[in-house]
Amino acid sequence: MTFKVAVVGRPNVGKSTLFNRLVGKKIALVDDRPGVTRDRREGEAKLSSHRFTLIDTAGLEDPSDKRSLDARMQEQTEQAVFESDLVLFIYDAKTGVTPIDKHYAAWLRRQEKEIIIIANKCEALTEADVYAESYQLGFDEVIAISSEHGLGMTDLFNALTPHIKKNKHKEDRPDDLIQLVIAGRPNAGKSTLTNAFVGENRVLTGAEAGTTRDAIAVKWQYEGRDIKLVDTAGMRKKARVKEKLEKLSVGDSLRSIQFAHVVLLIIDATLGFEKQDLTLADLVHKEGRTMVVVANKWDLVKKKKERLKELSEDLDYALPQLRGVSFCPISAAKDKNFDKIMHAVFDAYDVWNKRISTSKLNDFLESCVEAHPPPLVSGRRLKLKFMTQIKTRPPTFVVFCNKSKDVPESYRRYLIARLREVFSFPGVPVRLLFKSGKNPYAENEK
């Protein structure tokens, strides 16, 4: 269990800037326009000796339409408050306290939560100005900071200390999590699937394409295994991404894939694989991640058996290096049984972590050379002497030989194909390296 701190306030008061500073990474999107943050986003924060989970939230406003996107964003913020142990309520000291600030400060008092009031953007203001303004919120104490310039962090540390000491039993322990990233084009159903997995409206959904902006991580457990589920922003073709905010969102999604263990590639079953889907799949493979393809909106497909075969063949043809990847047809909005997806995820994760003994690999190498000898190079035959696995995640192998730089790419592909077939590496990236020199595992090599 971890001590949770929620950062709340009106749009554009500096919540995400403070979040990035305390987390130590620029992972929350920041822009001058208000309303950039939509979903609540968690990160592991550090302030001197304090460690805690920090929750960045959407700006608090008073939406007129309770069914609108703004209303759904506010629900996410309210849920973050309910889950937290402490609330940092931020207002813009340059603008001063507004009626919306007063309204939500009063609402927070009714939630019976521990609250710290923070006046942000105080770099050009005196303490007297800040305190005179902050008393309108009805709290005795205010912490004056500048999240952009890092001013006032000592005062914030001192304000946090009694709250964290009182809850010192809530220590955040490192977990052995499966990093499961949900990726795909806009409006393919990524956020709907995320919510279906965790059983709550954890991320915003709607008919509006591009609802998700940040990559939102949710800790979850399935059949006793810990999972960090990451919902990402939809990724369109690079030529269509022109706005700064969308570029930031796409960059955030790409970083999530780089740190993933398993990627769920969500496609629209009615549209099939488009170029962007195949580009994403190839990116996952190049990054060394393993993947499961989820064909969403399956309830709209009429000839289901024929369609599944068609999709599998399309992927095998376009990206033969991913042959054997798992396909899971679903309807995220209607289905409740996601066992097939998660079992495919666990299988892919286990294969991604598979290790083959050196003795088996050398028996394998000998059989491959016997069935298909390496080609001649400058009149001399390549000698493949020894093979071993040097790492997992993805499975990576090295072959020691006499002319490593002269091994043709076609022979590398042959050995990788045989590795996949003999040791069962379906849909998982396999790396194969060639090195010259002595066999480091042999006592005496002649």
PDB file of N, CA and C in Angstrom, residues 230-270:
ATOM      1  N   VAL A 230      -1.432   0.178 -19.055  1.00  0.00           N
ATOM      2  CA  VAL A 230      -1.196   1.535 -19.564  1.00  0.00           C
ATOM      3  C   VAL A 230      -2.071   1.785 -20.788  1.00  0.00           C
ATOM      4  N   ASP A 231      -3.001   2.718 -20.659  1.00  0.00           N
ATOM      5  CA  ASP A 231      -3.835   3.140 -21.786  1.00  0.00           C
ATOM      6  C   ASP A 231      -3.150   4.312 -22.470  1.00  0.00           C
ATOM      7  N   THR A 232      -2.980   4.255 -23.780  1.00  0.00           N
ATOM      8  CA  THR A 232      -2.248   5.294 -24.505  1.00  0.00           C
ATOM      9  C   THR A 232      -3.156   6.076 -25.447  1.00  0.00           C
ATOM     10  N   ALA A 233      -2.662   7.220 -25.863  1.00  0.00           N
ATOM     11  CA  ALA A 233      -3.385   8.025 -26.853  1.00  0.00           C
ATOM     12  C   ALA A 233      -3.320   7.339 -28.215  1.00  0.00           C
ATOM     13  N   GLY A 234      -4.376   7.510 -29.009  1.00  0.00           N
ATOM     14  CA  GLY A 234      -4.393   6.940 -30.357  1.00  0.00           C
ATOM     15  C   GLY A 234      -3.335   7.563 -31.241  1.00  0.00           C
ATOM     16  N   MET A 235      -2.735   6.744 -32.088  1.00  0.00           N
ATOM     17  CA  MET A 235      -1.645   7.223 -32.954  1.00  0.00           C
ATOM     18  C   MET A 235      -2.057   7.172 -34.414  1.00  0.00           C
ATOM     19  N   ARG A 236      -2.090   8.350 -35.044  1.00  0.00           N
ATOM     20  CA  ARG A 236      -2.413   8.437 -36.467  1.00  0.00           C
ATOM     21  C   ARG A 236      -1.125   8.471 -37.284  1.00  0.00           C
ATOM     22  N   LYS A 237      -1.282   8.512 -38.601  1.00  0.00           N
ATOM     23  CA  LYS A 237      -0.114   8.636 -39.479  1.00  0.00           C
ATOM     24  C   LYS A 237       0.644   9.907 -39.135  1.00  0.00           C
ATOM     25  N   LYS A 238       1.977   9.827 -39.220  1.00  0.00           N
ATOM     26  CA  LYS A 238       2.823  10.953 -38.833  1.00  0.00           C
ATOM     27  C   LYS A 238       2.483  12.219 -39.610  1.00  0.00           C
ATOM     28  N   ALA A 239       2.130  12.066 -40.881  1.00  0.00           N
ATOM     29  CA  ALA A 239       1.837  13.240 -41.725  1.00  0.00           C
ATOM     30  C   ALA A 239       0.594  13.982 -41.246  1.00  0.00           C
ATOM     31  N   ARG A 240      -0.303  13.269 -40.557  1.00  0.00           N
ATOM     32  CA  ARG A 240      -1.541  13.898 -40.091  1.00  0.00           C
ATOM     33  C   ARG A 240      -1.399  14.545 -38.719  1.00  0.00           C
ATOM     34  N   VAL A 241      -0.297  14.246 -38.030  1.00  0.00           N
ATOM     35  CA  VAL A 241      -0.095  14.786 -36.690  1.00  0.00           C
ATOM     36  C   VAL A 241       0.608  16.134 -36.809  1.00  0.00           C
ATOM     37  N   LYS A 242      -0.149  17.212 -36.677  1.00  0.00           N
ATOM     38  CA  LYS A 242       0.406  18.556 -36.897  1.00  0.00           C
ATOM     39  C   LYS A 242       0.352  19.407 -35.633  1.00  0.00           C
ATOM     40  N   GLU A 243      -0.684  19.252 -34.821  1.00  0.00           N
ATOM     41  CA  GLU A 243      -0.801  20.070 -33.620  1.00  0.00           C
ATOM     42  C   GLU A 243       0.233  19.661 -32.586  1.00  0.00           C
ATOM     43  N   LYS A 244       0.750  20.644 -31.856  1.00  0.00           N
ATOM     44  CA  LYS A 244       1.767  20.394 -30.833  1.00  0.00           C
ATOM     45  C   LYS A 244       1.264  19.409 -29.789  1.00  0.00           C
ATOM     46  N   LEU A 245       0.026  19.574 -29.347  1.00  0.00           N
ATOM     47  CA  LEU A 245      -0.513  18.727 -28.283  1.00  0.00           C
ATOM     48  C   LEU A 245      -0.604  17.279 -28.725  1.00  0.00           C
ATOM     49  N   GLU A 246      -1.028  17.054 -29.975  1.00  0.00           N
ATOM     50  CA  GLU A 246      -1.113  15.677 -30.456  1.00  0.00           C
ATOM     51  C   GLU A 246       0.280  15.077 -30.610  1.00  0.00           C
ATOM     52  N   LYS A 247       1.251  15.885 -31.015  1.00  0.00           N
ATOM     53  CA  LYS A 247       2.624  15.388 -31.108  1.00  0.00           C
ATOM     54  C   LYS A 247       3.127  14.946 -29.736  1.00  0.00           C
ATOM     55  N   LEU A 248       2.794  15.719 -28.696  1.00  0.00           N
ATOM     56  CA  LEU A 248       3.190  15.346 -27.341  1.00  0.00           C
ATOM     57  C   LEU A 248       2.520  14.043 -26.921  1.00  0.00           C
ATOM     58  N   SER A 249       1.242  13.891 -27.266  1.00  0.00           N
ATOM     59  CA  SER A 249       0.497  12.677 -26.915  1.00  0.00           C
ATOM     60  C   SER A 249       1.095  11.447 -27.595  1.00  0.00           C
ATOM     61  N   VAL A 250       1.406  11.578 -28.881  1.00  0.00           N
ATOM     62  CA  VAL A 250       1.984  10.463 -29.625  1.00  0.00           C
ATOM     63  C   VAL A 250       3.357  10.102 -29.059  1.00  0.00           C
ATOM     64  N   GLY A 251       4.158  11.120 -28.734  1.00  0.00           N
ATOM     65  CA  GLY A 251       5.470  10.863 -28.132  1.00  0.00           C
ATOM     66  C   GLY A 251       5.345  10.123 -26.812  1.00  0.00           C
ATOM     67  N   ASP A 252       4.333  10.479 -26.028  1.00  0.00           N
ATOM     68  CA  ASP A 252       4.070   9.806 -24.758  1.00  0.00           C
ATOM     69  C   ASP A 252       3.721   8.336 -24.996  1.00  0.00           C
ATOM     70  N   SER A 253       2.912   8.073 -26.006  1.00  0.00           N
ATOM     71  CA  SER A 253       2.517   6.696 -26.332  1.00  0.00           C
ATOM     72  C   SER A 253       3.716   5.874 -26.791  1.00  0.00           C
ATOM     73  N   LEU A 254       4.574   6.477 -27.606  1.00  0.00           N
ATOM     74  CA  LEU A 254       5.755   5.757 -28.098  1.00  0.00           C
ATOM     75  C   LEU A 254       6.701   5.412 -26.958  1.00  0.00           C
ATOM     76  N   ARG A 255       6.845   6.322 -25.986  1.00  0.00           N
ATOM     77  CA  ARG A 255       7.691   6.032 -24.819  1.00  0.00           C
ATOM     78  C   ARG A 255       7.114   4.874 -24.010  1.00  0.00           C
ATOM     79  N   SER A 256       5.793   4.806 -23.920  1.00  0.00           N
ATOM     80  CA  SER A 256       5.159   3.711 -23.184  1.00  0.00           C
ATOM     81  C   SER A 256       5.476   2.367 -23.835  1.00  0.00           C
ATOM     82  N   ILE A 257       5.478   2.330 -25.169  1.00  0.00           N
ATOM     83  CA  ILE A 257       5.806   1.090 -25.874  1.00  0.00           C
ATOM     84  C   ILE A 257       7.255   0.686 -25.609  1.00  0.00           C
ATOM     85  N   GLN A 258       8.154   1.664 -25.528  1.00  0.00           N
ATOM     86  CA  GLN A 258       9.566   1.363 -25.279  1.00  0.00           C
ATOM     87  C   GLN A 258       9.770   0.669 -23.938  1.00  0.00           C
ATOM     88  N   PHE A 259       8.909   0.987 -22.954  1.00  0.00           N
ATOM     89  CA  PHE A 259       9.062   0.409 -21.611  1.00  0.00           C
ATOM     90  C   PHE A 259       8.079  -0.729 -21.347  1.00  0.00           C
ATOM     91  N   ALA A 260       7.328  -1.132 -22.363  1.00  0.00           N
ATOM     92  CA  ALA A 260       6.330  -2.194 -22.186  1.00  0.00           C
ATOM     93  C   ALA A 260       6.990  -3.557 -22.094  1.00  0.00           C
ATOM     94  N   HIS A 261       6.261  -4.501 -21.507  1.00  0.00           N
ATOM     95  CA  HIS A 261       6.619  -5.915 -21.600  1.00  0.00           C
ATOM     96  C   HIS A 261       5.773  -6.563 -22.698  1.00  0.00           C
ATOM     97  N   VAL A 262       4.460  -6.353 -22.593  1.00  0.00           N
ATOM     98  CA  VAL A 262       3.531  -6.871 -23.599  1.00  0.00           C
ATOM     99  C   VAL A 262       2.701  -5.701 -24.115  1.00  0.00           C
ATOM    100  N   VAL A 263       2.492  -5.654 -25.429  1.00  0.00           N
ATOM    101  CA  VAL A 263       1.659  -4.619 -26.040  1.00  0.00           C
ATOM    102  C   VAL A 263       0.398  -5.267 -26.605  1.00  0.00           C
ATOM    103  N   LEU A 264      -0.759  -4.751 -26.200  1.00  0.00           N
ATOM    104  CA  LEU A 264      -2.022  -5.141 -26.814  1.00  0.00           C
ATOM    105  C   LEU A 264      -2.288  -4.178 -27.965  1.00  0.00           C
ATOM    106  N   LEU A 265      -2.151  -4.658 -29.184  1.00  0.00           N
ATOM    107  CA  LEU A 265      -2.420  -3.818 -30.355  1.00  0.00           C
ATOM    108  C   LEU A 265      -3.900  -3.944 -30.692  1.00  0.00           C
ATOM    109  N   ILE A 266      -4.648  -2.855 -30.502  1.00  0.00           N
ATOM    110  CA  ILE A 266      -6.093  -2.862 -30.729  1.00  0.00           C
ATOM    111  C   ILE A 266      -6.369  -2.390 -32.149  1.00  0.00           C
ATOM    112  N   ILE A 267      -7.092  -3.221 -32.910  1.00  0.00           N
ATOM    113  CA  ILE A 267      -7.506  -2.818 -34.256  1.00  0.00           C
ATOM    114  C   ILE A 267      -9.022  -2.885 -34.339  1.00  0.00           C
ATOM    115  N   ASP A 268      -9.576  -2.142 -35.269  1.00  0.00           N
ATOM    116  CA  ASP A 268     -11.011  -2.179 -35.544  1.00  0.00           C
ATOM    117  C   ASP A 268     -11.266  -3.349 -36.489  1.00  0.00           C
ATOM    118  N   ALA A 269     -11.970  -4.379 -35.991  1.00  0.00           N
ATOM    119  CA  ALA A 269     -12.174  -5.600 -36.788  1.00  0.00           C
ATOM    120  C   ALA A 269     -12.937  -5.315 -38.074  1.00  0.00           C
ATOM    121  N   THR A 270     -13.744  -4.274 -38.075  1.00  0.00           N
ATOM    122  CA  THR A 270     -14.529  -3.965 -39.278  1.00  0.00           C
ATOM    123  C   THR A 270     -13.666  -3.317 -40.359  1.00  0.00           C
TER     124      THR A 270
END
